[in-house]
Amino acid sequence: MSAPTVSVCIPAYQAGRHLADTVRSVLGQTFGDFELVVLDNASTDETPDILAAFDDPRLRVLRNEAVLPIADNWNRAVASSTGRFVKVVCADDLLHPDCLRRQYEVLATDPSIALVCARRDMINETGEVMAPNRGLRGLIGRHEAGTVIRKVVRHGGNPLGEPGGGLFRRAQFDAVGGFDPRWKFPMDLALWIGLLGHGDFFGQRESLAAFRIGRDSLSARAQRAEYAEQRALSEGLATDPGWHVRPLDRLVGAAMAPGARLRRQALFLVAKRQGERN
């Protein structure tokens, strides 16, 4: 049997609450030539039972004997995949039915594009849309990598979005070393930056994924640590001579960063209050 064209990888840990919905959103894609690899990171909740209930030849379930650190777990999920193109989806996020098809069409027709990302909806724990069509401001369409890096520095946060919104080439993922364990919160953005060293960026106007804002998620607990890591990553880009970031970009980013942090915190606060009412 030949390898699938696209691999969707879901690293799952204690993911029982939303995992079934996430898996169904992947298996419901209009694009047919894909595999779904779910790596259970030694969960002790109902995660194994939920996965065992699915009967679909496109789904492969793997399990770690002991809990791995986040980056190691995510990298193992991708290493276990066989597709030429890869998408990593967090175990509580969702994909639009046309997500794989629309993103595959971009990468498959232009080898000079290293990363395609789509806008996404921000949803709460019950799946209600809190903020539609978020992200990629000023980044719709094709952009040279250096332009995107300067946008990242000026944004003060992550303007490209979470893993579920992106699709990339496995060979380039391997070339940059995968997810960098030195980063915890901006691990996805660090990967996007590494991939942009291999080609251009394409931003899709449509919302093709949904990022779930949960009370107990890693992002919800980030707070100051996330902000500090984000600033350190941005400063590293600003001082890297290879990206030609201007002093003005660096100043704008420093000014914008607190606002980006507050906007994100506000969404998590609203989600927490909505969750407490349900």
Coordinates of C-alpha atoms in Angstrom, one line a residue:
M1 CA 0.0 0.0 0.0
S2 CA 1.4 3.4 -1.0
A3 CA 1.9 6.1 1.6
P4 CA -0.8 8.7 2.0
T5 CA -0.2 12.2 0.6
V6 CA -1.1 14.0 3.9
S7 CA -0.6 13.0 7.5
V8 CA -2.7 14.6 10.2
C9 CA -1.0 14.1 13.6
I10 CA -2.9 14.5 16.9
P11 CA -0.7 14.4 20.1
A12 CA -3.2 13.6 22.9
Y13 CA -2.8 13.7 26.6
Q14 CA -5.7 13.5 29.0
A15 CA -7.8 14.5 26.0
G16 CA -11.0 12.7 26.7
R17 CA -13.3 15.7 26.9
H18 CA -13.0 16.9 23.3
L19 CA -10.9 14.2 21.5
A20 CA -13.8 12.5 19.8
D21 CA -15.0 15.8 18.2
T22 CA -11.4 16.5 17.0
V23 CA -11.0 13.0 15.4
R24 CA -14.4 13.3 13.7
S25 CA -13.5 16.7 12.2
V26 CA -10.4 15.1 10.7
L27 CA -12.1 12.0 9.4
G28 CA -14.8 14.1 7.9
Q29 CA -12.5 15.9 5.4
T30 CA -13.5 16.2 1.8
F31 CA -9.8 15.4 0.8
G32 CA -9.4 11.7 0.8
D33 CA -5.7 10.8 0.6
F34 CA -4.7 11.2 4.2
E35 CA -3.9 9.3 7.4
L36 CA -4.7 10.3 10.9
V37 CA -2.0 9.4 13.5
V38 CA -3.0 9.9 17.1
L39 CA -0.3 9.5 19.7
D40 CA -1.7 9.0 23.2
N41 CA 0.9 10.3 25.7
A42 CA 0.2 7.7 28.4
S43 CA -3.2 9.2 29.2
T44 CA -4.9 7.9 32.3
D45 CA -8.4 9.3 31.5
E46 CA -10.8 7.9 28.9
T47 CA -8.6 8.8 25.9
P48 CA -7.7 5.2 25.0
D49 CA -11.4 4.1 25.2
I50 CA -12.5 7.0 22.9
L51 CA -9.9 6.1 20.3
A52 CA -10.7 2.4 20.5
A53 CA -14.3 3.2 19.6
F54 CA -13.3 4.5 16.1
D55 CA -13.3 2.0 13.3
D56 CA -11.6 3.7 10.3
P57 CA -8.7 2.4 8.3
R58 CA -7.2 5.9 8.0
L59 CA -6.7 6.1 11.8
R60 CA -3.6 4.8 13.5
V61 CA -3.4 5.0 17.3
L62 CA -0.1 4.8 19.1
R63 CA 0.7 5.1 22.8
N64 CA 3.7 6.1 24.9
E65 CA 4.5 3.9 27.8
A66 CA 5.4 6.9 29.9
V67 CA 4.5 10.6 29.5
L68 CA 6.9 12.5 27.2
P69 CA 7.6 16.2 27.3
I70 CA 5.4 18.2 25.0
A71 CA 8.0 18.8 22.2
D72 CA 9.2 15.1 22.3
N73 CA 5.6 13.9 22.1
W74 CA 4.7 16.1 19.2
N75 CA 7.9 15.2 17.4
R76 CA 7.3 11.5 17.9
A77 CA 3.8 11.9 16.4
V78 CA 5.2 13.5 13.3
A79 CA 8.0 11.0 13.1
S80 CA 5.4 8.2 13.1
S81 CA 3.6 9.6 10.1
T82 CA 4.2 8.7 6.5
G83 CA 2.7 11.5 4.4
R84 CA 4.6 14.0 2.3
F85 CA 2.6 16.9 3.9
V86 CA 1.9 17.2 7.6
K87 CA -0.6 18.9 9.8
V88 CA -0.5 18.8 13.6
V89 CA -3.8 19.3 15.4
C90 CA -4.2 19.8 19.1
A91 CA -6.5 17.2 20.7
D92 CA -9.3 19.8 21.4
D93 CA -9.2 21.8 18.2
L94 CA -11.3 21.2 15.0
L95 CA -10.8 21.3 11.2
H96 CA -13.2 22.6 8.6
P97 CA -14.2 19.8 6.2
D98 CA -12.4 21.5 3.3
C99 CA -9.2 22.3 5.3
L100 CA -6.9 19.6 3.9
R101 CA -8.1 19.9 0.4
R102 CA -7.7 23.7 0.3
Q103 CA -4.3 23.7 1.9
Y104 CA -3.0 20.7 -0.1
E105 CA -3.9 22.6 -3.3
V106 CA -1.5 25.4 -2.3
L107 CA 1.5 23.3 -1.4
A108 CA 1.2 20.7 -4.1
T109 CA 1.1 23.3 -6.9
D110 CA 4.0 25.5 -5.7
P111 CA 7.2 23.9 -4.2
S112 CA 8.6 27.3 -3.3
I113 CA 5.9 27.8 -0.6
A114 CA 7.0 26.2 2.7
L115 CA 4.0 27.0 4.9
V116 CA 0.3 27.6 4.3
C117 CA -1.8 28.8 7.2
A118 CA -5.5 29.6 7.3
R119 CA -7.5 31.9 9.5
R120 CA -9.3 30.2 12.4
D121 CA -12.3 30.6 14.6
M122 CA -11.9 30.9 18.3
I123 CA -14.4 28.6 20.0
N124 CA -15.2 27.9 23.7
E125 CA -15.5 24.6 25.5
T126 CA -18.9 23.8 24.1
G127 CA -17.9 24.6 20.5
E128 CA -19.6 28.1 20.3
V129 CA -17.7 30.6 18.1
M130 CA -16.3 33.4 20.3
A131 CA -14.3 35.2 17.6
P132 CA -14.6 34.2 13.9
N133 CA -12.0 34.5 11.2
R134 CA -9.0 35.4 13.5
G135 CA -5.4 35.9 12.5
L136 CA -3.2 36.6 9.4
R137 CA -3.9 40.3 9.4
G138 CA -1.9 41.7 6.5
L139 CA -0.7 38.2 5.6
I140 CA -3.4 37.0 3.2
G141 CA -2.0 35.6 0.0
R142 CA 1.6 34.9 -0.8
H143 CA 4.4 36.6 1.1
E144 CA 8.2 36.4 1.0
A145 CA 9.6 34.8 4.2
G146 CA 11.4 37.9 5.3
T147 CA 8.3 40.0 5.1
V148 CA 6.5 37.5 7.3
I149 CA 9.3 37.5 9.9
R150 CA 9.1 41.3 10.1
K151 CA 5.3 41.0 10.6
V152 CA 5.9 38.5 13.4
V153 CA 8.3 40.9 15.2
R154 CA 5.9 43.9 14.7
H155 CA 2.8 41.9 15.9
G156 CA 4.2 41.1 19.4
G157 CA 2.5 37.7 19.4
N158 CA 1.8 34.9 17.0
P159 CA 0.0 36.3 13.9
L160 CA 0.3 33.0 12.0
G161 CA -1.8 31.0 14.4
E162 CA -1.8 27.6 16.1
P163 CA -0.7 24.3 14.6
G164 CA -4.1 23.2 13.4
G165 CA -4.2 26.1 10.9
G166 CA -1.0 25.2 9.2
L167 CA 0.2 22.6 6.6
F168 CA 3.9 22.0 5.8
R169 CA 6.2 19.5 4.1
R170 CA 7.6 16.6 6.2
A171 CA 11.0 16.9 4.6
Q172 CA 11.3 20.5 5.7
F173 CA 10.0 19.7 9.2
D174 CA 12.8 17.2 9.5
A175 CA 15.4 19.6 8.1
V176 CA 14.7 22.2 10.8
G177 CA 14.7 19.6 13.6
G178 CA 10.9 19.6 14.3
F179 CA 9.5 21.2 17.4
D180 CA 12.2 22.9 19.5
P181 CA 12.1 21.7 23.1
R182 CA 13.7 25.0 24.2
W183 CA 10.3 26.6 23.7
K184 CA 7.1 25.6 25.6
F185 CA 4.4 28.2 24.7
P186 CA 5.6 29.6 21.3
M187 CA 6.7 26.1 20.1
D188 CA 4.4 26.3 17.1
L189 CA 5.6 29.8 16.1
A190 CA 9.2 28.7 16.4
L191 CA 8.5 25.9 14.0
W192 CA 6.8 28.3 11.5
I193 CA 9.9 30.5 11.7
G194 CA 12.2 27.6 11.0
L195 CA 10.0 26.5 8.0
L196 CA 10.2 29.9 6.5
G197 CA 13.9 29.4 6.1
H198 CA 12.9 27.0 3.3
G199 CA 10.4 29.1 1.3
D200 CA 7.6 31.5 1.2
F201 CA 4.3 31.8 3.1
F202 CA 0.7 31.6 1.9
G203 CA -2.1 32.9 4.1
Q204 CA -5.7 31.8 3.4
R205 CA -8.6 34.2 3.9
E206 CA -11.1 31.5 4.8
S207 CA -11.4 30.2 8.4
L208 CA -10.5 26.5 8.0
A209 CA -9.8 25.5 11.6
A210 CA -11.1 26.2 15.1
F211 CA -8.9 26.8 18.1
R212 CA -10.6 25.8 21.4
I213 CA -10.2 28.2 24.3
G214 CA -10.5 25.9 27.4
R215 CA -10.2 26.8 31.0
D216 CA -7.6 24.1 31.7
S217 CA -5.6 24.3 28.5
L218 CA -1.9 24.9 28.4
S219 CA -2.5 28.3 26.8
A220 CA -4.9 29.3 29.5
R221 CA -2.3 28.6 32.2
A222 CA 0.5 30.4 30.3
Q223 CA 0.2 34.0 31.5
R224 CA 3.6 35.5 32.3
A225 CA 5.7 32.6 31.1
E226 CA 4.1 32.7 27.7
Y227 CA 4.7 36.4 27.4
A228 CA 8.3 36.1 28.4
E229 CA 9.0 33.3 25.9
Q230 CA 7.2 35.2 23.2
R231 CA 9.3 38.3 23.8
A232 CA 12.5 36.3 23.9
L233 CA 11.6 34.6 20.5
S234 CA 10.8 38.0 19.0
E235 CA 14.0 39.5 20.2
G236 CA 16.0 36.7 18.7
L237 CA 14.4 37.3 15.3
A238 CA 15.0 41.1 15.6
T239 CA 18.7 40.6 16.3
D240 CA 19.2 37.9 13.6
P241 CA 21.0 39.6 10.7
G242 CA 19.7 37.0 8.3
W243 CA 16.2 38.3 8.6
H244 CA 17.0 42.1 8.1
V245 CA 14.5 43.2 10.7
R246 CA 14.5 47.0 11.0
P247 CA 14.9 48.9 14.3
L248 CA 11.4 50.3 13.7
D249 CA 9.9 46.8 13.5
R250 CA 11.5 45.9 16.8
L251 CA 10.1 49.1 18.5
V252 CA 6.6 48.5 17.1
G253 CA 6.7 44.9 18.4
A254 CA 7.7 45.9 21.9
A255 CA 4.8 48.4 21.9
M256 CA 2.3 45.9 20.5
A257 CA 3.2 42.9 22.7
P258 CA 1.3 44.0 25.8
G259 CA -1.8 44.6 23.8
A260 CA -1.6 41.2 22.1
R261 CA -1.2 39.5 25.5
L262 CA -4.2 41.4 26.9
R263 CA -6.4 40.4 24.0
R264 CA -5.5 36.8 24.3
Q265 CA -6.1 36.9 28.1
A266 CA -9.5 38.5 27.6
L267 CA -10.6 35.6 25.4
F268 CA -9.5 33.0 27.9
L269 CA -11.3 34.9 30.7
V270 CA -14.5 35.0 28.7
A271 CA -14.2 31.3 28.0
K272 CA -13.6 30.5 31.6
R273 CA -16.7 32.4 32.6
Q274 CA -18.8 30.7 29.9
G275 CA -17.5 27.3 31.1
E276 CA -18.4 28.0 34.7
R277 CA -22.0 28.8 33.6
N278 CA -22.3 25.5 31.6

